[in-house]
Structures are given as structure tokens and as C-alpha cells.
mmCIF file of C-alpha atoms in Angstrom:
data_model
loop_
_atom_site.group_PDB
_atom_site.id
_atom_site.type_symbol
_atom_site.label_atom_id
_atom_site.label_comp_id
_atom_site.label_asym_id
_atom_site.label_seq_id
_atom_site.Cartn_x
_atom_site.Cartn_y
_atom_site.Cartn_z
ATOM 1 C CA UNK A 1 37.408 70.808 6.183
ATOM 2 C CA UNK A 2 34.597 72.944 4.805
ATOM 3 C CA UNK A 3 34.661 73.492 1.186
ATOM 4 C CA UNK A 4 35.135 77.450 1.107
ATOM 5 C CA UNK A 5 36.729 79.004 4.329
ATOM 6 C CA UNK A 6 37.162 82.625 5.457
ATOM 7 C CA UNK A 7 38.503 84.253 8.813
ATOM 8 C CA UNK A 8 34.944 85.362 10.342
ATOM 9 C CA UNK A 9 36.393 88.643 11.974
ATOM 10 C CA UNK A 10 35.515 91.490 12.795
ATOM 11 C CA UNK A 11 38.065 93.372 11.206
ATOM 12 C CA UNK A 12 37.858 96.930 12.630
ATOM 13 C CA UNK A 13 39.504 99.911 10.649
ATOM 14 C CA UNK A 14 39.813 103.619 10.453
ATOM 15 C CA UNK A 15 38.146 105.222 7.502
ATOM 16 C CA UNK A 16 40.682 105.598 4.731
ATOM 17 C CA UNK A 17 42.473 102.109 5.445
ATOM 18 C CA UNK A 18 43.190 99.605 3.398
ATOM 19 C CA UNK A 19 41.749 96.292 4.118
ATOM 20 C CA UNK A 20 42.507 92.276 2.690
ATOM 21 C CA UNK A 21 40.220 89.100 3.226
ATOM 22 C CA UNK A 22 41.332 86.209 1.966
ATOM 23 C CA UNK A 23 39.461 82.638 1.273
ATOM 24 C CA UNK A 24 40.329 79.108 0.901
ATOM 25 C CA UNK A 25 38.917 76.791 -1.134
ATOM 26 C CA UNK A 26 39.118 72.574 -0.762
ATOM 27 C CA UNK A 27 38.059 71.721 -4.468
ATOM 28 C CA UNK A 28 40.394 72.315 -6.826
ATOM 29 C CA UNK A 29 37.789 71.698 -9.616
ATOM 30 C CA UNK A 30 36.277 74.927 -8.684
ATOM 31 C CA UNK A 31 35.412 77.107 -11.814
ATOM 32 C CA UNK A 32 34.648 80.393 -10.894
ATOM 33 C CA UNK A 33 34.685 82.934 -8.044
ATOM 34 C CA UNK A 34 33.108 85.814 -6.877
ATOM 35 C CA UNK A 35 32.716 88.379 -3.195
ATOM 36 C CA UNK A 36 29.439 89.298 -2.349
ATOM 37 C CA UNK A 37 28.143 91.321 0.486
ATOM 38 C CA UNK A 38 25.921 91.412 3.158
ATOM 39 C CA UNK A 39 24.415 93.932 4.928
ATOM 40 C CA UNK A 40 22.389 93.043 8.116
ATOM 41 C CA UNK A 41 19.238 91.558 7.635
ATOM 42 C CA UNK A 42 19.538 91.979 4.152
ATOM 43 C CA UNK A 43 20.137 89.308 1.081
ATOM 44 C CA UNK A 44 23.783 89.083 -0.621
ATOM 45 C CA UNK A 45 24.620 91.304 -3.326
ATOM 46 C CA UNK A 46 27.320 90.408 -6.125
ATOM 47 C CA UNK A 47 30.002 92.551 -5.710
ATOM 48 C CA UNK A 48 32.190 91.756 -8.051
ATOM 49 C CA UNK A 49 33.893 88.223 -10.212
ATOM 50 C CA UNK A 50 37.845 87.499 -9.593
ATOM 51 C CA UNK A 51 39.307 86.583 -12.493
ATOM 52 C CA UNK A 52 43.085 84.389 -12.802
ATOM 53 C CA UNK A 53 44.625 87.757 -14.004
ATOM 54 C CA UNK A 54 43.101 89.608 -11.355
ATOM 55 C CA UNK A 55 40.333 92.642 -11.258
ATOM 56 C CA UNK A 56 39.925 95.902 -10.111
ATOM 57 C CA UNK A 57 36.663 98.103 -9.512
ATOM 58 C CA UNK A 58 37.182 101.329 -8.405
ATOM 59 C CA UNK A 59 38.570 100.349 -4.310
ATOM 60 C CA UNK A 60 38.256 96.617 -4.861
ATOM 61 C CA UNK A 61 40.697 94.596 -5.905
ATOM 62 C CA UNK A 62 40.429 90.850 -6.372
ATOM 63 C CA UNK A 63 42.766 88.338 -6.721
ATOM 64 C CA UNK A 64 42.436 84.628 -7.886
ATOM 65 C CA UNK A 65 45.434 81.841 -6.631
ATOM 66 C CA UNK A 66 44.474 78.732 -8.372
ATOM 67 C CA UNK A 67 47.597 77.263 -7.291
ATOM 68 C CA UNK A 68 47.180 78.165 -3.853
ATOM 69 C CA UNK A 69 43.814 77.847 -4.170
ATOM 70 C CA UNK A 70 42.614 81.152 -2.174
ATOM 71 C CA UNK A 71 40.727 84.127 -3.233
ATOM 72 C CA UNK A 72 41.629 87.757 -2.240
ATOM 73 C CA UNK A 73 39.148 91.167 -1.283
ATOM 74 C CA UNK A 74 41.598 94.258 -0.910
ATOM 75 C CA UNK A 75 39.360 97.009 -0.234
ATOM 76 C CA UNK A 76 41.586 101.087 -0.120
ATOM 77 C CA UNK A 77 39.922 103.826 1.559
ATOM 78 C CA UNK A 78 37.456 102.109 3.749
ATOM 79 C CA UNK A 79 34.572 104.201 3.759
ATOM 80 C CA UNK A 80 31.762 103.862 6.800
ATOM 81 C CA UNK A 81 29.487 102.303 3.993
ATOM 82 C CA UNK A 82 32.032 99.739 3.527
ATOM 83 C CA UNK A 83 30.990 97.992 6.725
ATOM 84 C CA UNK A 84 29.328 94.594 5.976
ATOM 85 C CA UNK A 85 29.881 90.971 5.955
ATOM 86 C CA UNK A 86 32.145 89.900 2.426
ATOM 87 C CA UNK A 87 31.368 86.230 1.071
ATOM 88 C CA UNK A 88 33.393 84.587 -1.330
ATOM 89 C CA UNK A 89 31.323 82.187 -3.463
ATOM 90 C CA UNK A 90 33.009 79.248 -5.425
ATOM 91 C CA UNK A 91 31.299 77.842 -8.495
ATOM 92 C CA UNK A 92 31.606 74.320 -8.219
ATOM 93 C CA UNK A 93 31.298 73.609 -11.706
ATOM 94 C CA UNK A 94 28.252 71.749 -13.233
ATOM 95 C CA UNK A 95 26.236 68.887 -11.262
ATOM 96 C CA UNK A 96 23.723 67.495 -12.695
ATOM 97 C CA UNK A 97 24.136 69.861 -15.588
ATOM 98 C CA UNK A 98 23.821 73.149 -12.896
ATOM 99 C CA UNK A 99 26.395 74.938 -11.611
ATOM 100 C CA UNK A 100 26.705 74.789 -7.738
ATOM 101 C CA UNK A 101 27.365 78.027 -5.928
ATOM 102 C CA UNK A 102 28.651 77.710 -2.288
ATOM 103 C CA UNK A 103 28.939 80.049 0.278
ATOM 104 C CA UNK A 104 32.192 80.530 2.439
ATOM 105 C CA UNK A 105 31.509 81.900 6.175
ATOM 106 C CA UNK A 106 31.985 85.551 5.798
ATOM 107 C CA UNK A 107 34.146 88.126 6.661
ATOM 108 C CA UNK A 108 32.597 90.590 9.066
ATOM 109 C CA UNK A 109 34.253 94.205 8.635
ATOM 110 C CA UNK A 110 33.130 97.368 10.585
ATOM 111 C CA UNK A 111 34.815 100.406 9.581
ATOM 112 C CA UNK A 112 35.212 102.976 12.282
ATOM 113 C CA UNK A 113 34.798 107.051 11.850
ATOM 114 C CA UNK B 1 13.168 94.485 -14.934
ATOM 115 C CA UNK B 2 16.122 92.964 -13.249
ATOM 116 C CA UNK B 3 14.998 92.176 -9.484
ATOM 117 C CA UNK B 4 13.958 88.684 -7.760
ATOM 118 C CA UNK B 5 10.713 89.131 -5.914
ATOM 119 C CA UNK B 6 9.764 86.697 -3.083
ATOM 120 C CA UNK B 7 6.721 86.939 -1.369
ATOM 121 C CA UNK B 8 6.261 86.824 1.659
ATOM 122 C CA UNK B 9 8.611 89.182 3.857
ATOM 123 C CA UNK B 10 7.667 87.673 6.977
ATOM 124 C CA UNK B 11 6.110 84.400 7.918
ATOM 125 C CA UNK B 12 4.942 83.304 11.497
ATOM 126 C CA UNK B 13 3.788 79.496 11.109
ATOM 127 C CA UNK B 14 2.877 76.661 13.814
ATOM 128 C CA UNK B 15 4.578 73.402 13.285
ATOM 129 C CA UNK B 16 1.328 71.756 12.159
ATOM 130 C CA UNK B 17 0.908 74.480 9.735
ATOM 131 C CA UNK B 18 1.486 74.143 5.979
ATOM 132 C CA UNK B 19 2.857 77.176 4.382
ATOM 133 C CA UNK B 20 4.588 78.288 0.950
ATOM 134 C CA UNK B 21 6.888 80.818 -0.083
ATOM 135 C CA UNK B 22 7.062 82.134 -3.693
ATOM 136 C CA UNK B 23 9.912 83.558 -5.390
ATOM 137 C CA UNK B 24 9.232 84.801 -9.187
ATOM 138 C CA UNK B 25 11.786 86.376 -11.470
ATOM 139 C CA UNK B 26 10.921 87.929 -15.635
ATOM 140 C CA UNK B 27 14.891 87.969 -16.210
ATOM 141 C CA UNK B 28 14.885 84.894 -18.613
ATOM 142 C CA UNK B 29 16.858 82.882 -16.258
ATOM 143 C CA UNK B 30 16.839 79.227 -16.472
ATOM 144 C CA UNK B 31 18.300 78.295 -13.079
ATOM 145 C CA UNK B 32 16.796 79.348 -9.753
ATOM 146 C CA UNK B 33 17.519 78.754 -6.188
ATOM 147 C CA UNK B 34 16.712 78.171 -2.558
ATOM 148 C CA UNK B 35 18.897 78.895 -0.176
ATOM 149 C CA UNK B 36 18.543 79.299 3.879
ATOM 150 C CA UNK B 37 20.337 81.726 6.299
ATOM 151 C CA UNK B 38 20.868 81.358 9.721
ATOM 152 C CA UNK B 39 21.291 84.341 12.196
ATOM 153 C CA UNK B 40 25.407 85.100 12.229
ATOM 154 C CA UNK B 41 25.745 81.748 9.301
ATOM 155 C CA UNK B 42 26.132 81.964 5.404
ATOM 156 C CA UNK B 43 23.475 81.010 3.281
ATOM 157 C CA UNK B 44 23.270 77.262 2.217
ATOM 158 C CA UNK B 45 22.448 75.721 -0.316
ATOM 159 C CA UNK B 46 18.585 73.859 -0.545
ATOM 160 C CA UNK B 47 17.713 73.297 -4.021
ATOM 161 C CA UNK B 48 18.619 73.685 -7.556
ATOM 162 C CA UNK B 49 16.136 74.231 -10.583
ATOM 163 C CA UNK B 50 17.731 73.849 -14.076
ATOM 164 C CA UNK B 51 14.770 74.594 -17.129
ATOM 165 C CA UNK B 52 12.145 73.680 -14.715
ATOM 166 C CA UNK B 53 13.502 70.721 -13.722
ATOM 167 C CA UNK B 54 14.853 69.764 -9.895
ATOM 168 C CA UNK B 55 18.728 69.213 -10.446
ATOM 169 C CA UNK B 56 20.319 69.299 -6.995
ATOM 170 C CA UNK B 57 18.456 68.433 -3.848
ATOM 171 C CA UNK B 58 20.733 69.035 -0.903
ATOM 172 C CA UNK B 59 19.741 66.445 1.322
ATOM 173 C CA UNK B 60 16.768 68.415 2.212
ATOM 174 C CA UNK B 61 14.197 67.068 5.050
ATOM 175 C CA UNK B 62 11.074 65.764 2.974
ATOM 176 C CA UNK B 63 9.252 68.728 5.222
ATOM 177 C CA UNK B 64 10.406 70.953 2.377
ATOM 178 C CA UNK B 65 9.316 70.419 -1.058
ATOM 179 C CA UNK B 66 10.108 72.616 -3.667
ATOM 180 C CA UNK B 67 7.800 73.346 -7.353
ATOM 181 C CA UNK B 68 8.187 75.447 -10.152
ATOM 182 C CA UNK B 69 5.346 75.582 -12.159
ATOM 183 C CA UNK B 70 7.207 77.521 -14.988
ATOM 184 C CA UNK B 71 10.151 79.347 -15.835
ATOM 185 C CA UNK B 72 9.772 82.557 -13.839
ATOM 186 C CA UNK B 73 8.418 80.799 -11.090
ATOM 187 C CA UNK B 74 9.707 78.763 -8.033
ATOM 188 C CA UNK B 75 8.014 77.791 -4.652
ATOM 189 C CA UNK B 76 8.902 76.273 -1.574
ATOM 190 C CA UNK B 77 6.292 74.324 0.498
ATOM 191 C CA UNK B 78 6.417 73.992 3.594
ATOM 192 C CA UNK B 79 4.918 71.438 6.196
ATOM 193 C CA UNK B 80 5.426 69.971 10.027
ATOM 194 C CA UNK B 81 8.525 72.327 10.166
ATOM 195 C CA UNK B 82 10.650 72.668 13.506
ATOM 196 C CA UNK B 83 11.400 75.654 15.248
ATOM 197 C CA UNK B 84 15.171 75.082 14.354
ATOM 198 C CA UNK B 85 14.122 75.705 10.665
ATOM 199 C CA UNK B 86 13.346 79.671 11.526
ATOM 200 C CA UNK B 87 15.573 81.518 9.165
ATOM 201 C CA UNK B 88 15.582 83.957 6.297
ATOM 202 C CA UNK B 89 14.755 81.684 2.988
ATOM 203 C CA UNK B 90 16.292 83.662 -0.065
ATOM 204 C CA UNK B 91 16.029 82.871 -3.520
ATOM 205 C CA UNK B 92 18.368 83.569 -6.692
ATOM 206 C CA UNK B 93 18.635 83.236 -10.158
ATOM 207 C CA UNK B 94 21.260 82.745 -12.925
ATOM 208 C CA UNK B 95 20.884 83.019 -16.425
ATOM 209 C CA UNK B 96 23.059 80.161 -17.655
ATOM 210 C CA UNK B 97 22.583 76.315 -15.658
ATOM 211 C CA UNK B 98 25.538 74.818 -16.758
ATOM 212 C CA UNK B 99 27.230 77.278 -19.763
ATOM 213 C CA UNK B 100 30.473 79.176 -19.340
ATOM 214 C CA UNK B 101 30.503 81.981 -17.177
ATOM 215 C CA UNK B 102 27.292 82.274 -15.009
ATOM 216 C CA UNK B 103 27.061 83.875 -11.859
ATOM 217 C CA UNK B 104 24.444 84.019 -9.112
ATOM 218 C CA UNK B 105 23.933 87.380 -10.144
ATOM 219 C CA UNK B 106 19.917 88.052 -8.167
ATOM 220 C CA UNK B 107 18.842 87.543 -5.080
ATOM 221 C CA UNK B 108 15.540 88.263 -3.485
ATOM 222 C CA UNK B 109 15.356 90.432 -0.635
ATOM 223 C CA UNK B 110 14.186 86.767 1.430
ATOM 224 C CA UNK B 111 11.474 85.542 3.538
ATOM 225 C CA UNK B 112 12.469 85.297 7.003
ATOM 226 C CA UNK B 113 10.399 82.868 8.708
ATOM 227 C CA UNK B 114 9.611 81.723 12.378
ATOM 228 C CA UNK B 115 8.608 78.685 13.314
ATOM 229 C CA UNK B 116 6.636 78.633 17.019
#
């Protein structure tokens, strides 16, 4: 089982939908969590933290399930410019005295006009 | 000045070559990272630099061999690579190694490299 997990898509919406992405994480150690994106041929940016109580910026929503062990991406009122690739990244927790970020496979989302 | 620069965009080396990629930050961040991206793949995780000093080595082939010469400053040498290592190498940085709280905040915009 790979350590972080995510459905790899496409999703394909109308503008002004609302859209979720989850991701599952193996390692229950995990200490923090976070969705980047991707645009095509371009490096990750941070998008925003998820936080146990949950966090909201602007359309994005995330969600944190410890128990479950699953992050959550709700994105309302897809835009065009929403269309990217969405990675959740799952702090390990120190190693070695560094904390180990890891990838999950991305979410691929393509918003449609 | 909060950006990570890497240098260069695009590298073209034989596999006899010997090649290095830089990656330099001014943030004050004392961890900084290599990561490499396949085509349609999430980045993965190379190597870990804590205050200058290696920390996590991902089972990397010996044909990469990472430096940093100080704390803004991280390389990545390269040498007898295979075509199956063409890929876009990006960098990041975090302020905190191992306190509460950090986050991969930085990346660089990458160095996508073919190997012929």
C-alpha cells in the first residue's frame, strides 16, 4: 500500500461546481498535512495546511480525519483557473531530526467552460 | 525575497557526462530538498539537508550525490546517469527541520533534465 493515496482522475466539472478529493494515508504517525497544486510543467505550490478542526480559504475547504485517517479538498465554484493536479502531502514527522514530506499521486481536475 | 532559485532550466547531458544542478535560497531556511518528477508521477523524495548536514538519503543510486556548501546553498551532482533518470529535479525549502509546524512552503520552478 503506498503511504499517501489519492484517486488520479480526471475529474471534469462545469464552472460553478463544487468539487471533493479525498486522500488516504497508511501512517498513522503522520503529523501534519497540506494540498498543493500543480500546474503543467510547473513546480507544486502550497495551497493551503488542513488542520484537525478543519480550514477554510475563500473556495477551499479542508478537512483532516485522523481517525479515518484521510484528508479532504472541497473546492465551490470551480473556476477555469481551478484546473490543475491537487497533491496532498503528509508530514511524516521527524527522521533523523527532519521532517519527511511525501507526496500522494495527485488528483487531476479540468474544469470545463 | 521569498523564492527558491535553481539553475539550470534545462539540461541536455550524455550518460558519460558529469553535470550539476544548483538550487540556492536567502529565506533563512535550515532544511532543503531534492526531489524528482516524472512525466504524469508525483514528485519523490531524493534527499534531505538539515543545518547543512545530509539527514535522509532515499536510497539514492551513488550516480547522484548531493553538497551543500552552506546554508543557502544545495547542489546535486550528477554522473553516468541513465536515460530513465530524465525528469524535472525540483528543490524546496522549509524553515524549521524538525520543530513544530513546518511546511514545505518553496519550491523552485525545477530543472528538467534529459538524459540521451
Amino acid at each position: 500500500r503506498k503511504e499517501v493515496e489519492q484517486d488520479p482522475g480526471p475529474f471534469n466539472v462545469p464552472e460553478g461546481a463544487t468539487v471533493a478529493f479525498n486522500c488516504t494515508y497508511s501512517n498513522s504517525a503522520s503529523q501534519s498535512f497540506f494540498w498543493y497544486r500543480q500546474d503543467c510543467r510547473k513546480e507544486p505550490k502550497l495551497l493551503m495546511s488542513v488542520y484537525s478542526s478543519g480550514n477554510e480559504d475563500g473556495r477551499f475547504t479542508a478537512q483532516l480525519n485522523r481517525a479515518s485517517q484521510y484528508i479532504s479538498l472541497l473546492i465551490r465554484d470551480s473556476k477555469l483557473s481551478d484546473s490543475a493536479t491537487y497533491l496532498c502531502v503528509v508530514n511524516l514527522g521527524p527522521t533523523s531530526g527532519t521532517y519527511k514530506y511525501i507526496f500522494g499521486t495527485g488528483t487531476r481536475l479540468k474544469v470545463l467552460a | 525575497d521569498t523564492e527558491v532559485t535553481q539553475t539550470p532550466k534545462h539540461l541536455v547531458m550524455g550518460m558519460t557526462n558529469k553535470k550539476s544542478l544548483k538550487c540556492e535560497q536567502h529565506m533563512g531556511h535550515r532544511a532543503m530538498y531534492w526531489y524528482k518528477q516524472k512525466a504524469k508521477k508525483p514528485p519523490e523524495l531524493m534527499f534531505v539537508y538539515s543545518y547543512e548536514k545530509l539527514s535522509i538519503n532515499e536510497s539514492v543510486p551513488s550516480r547522484f550525490s548531493p553538497e551543500c556548501p552552506n546554508s543557502s546553498l544545495l547542489n546535486l551532482h550528477l554522473h553516468a546517469l541513465q536515460p530513465e533518470d530524465s525528469a524535472l529535479y525540483l528543490c524546496a525549502s522549509s524553515q524549521d527541520s524538525a520543530g513544530t509546524g513546518g511546511k514545505l512552503e518553496y519550491f523552485g520552478a525545477g530543472t528538467r533534465l534529459s538524459v540521451l
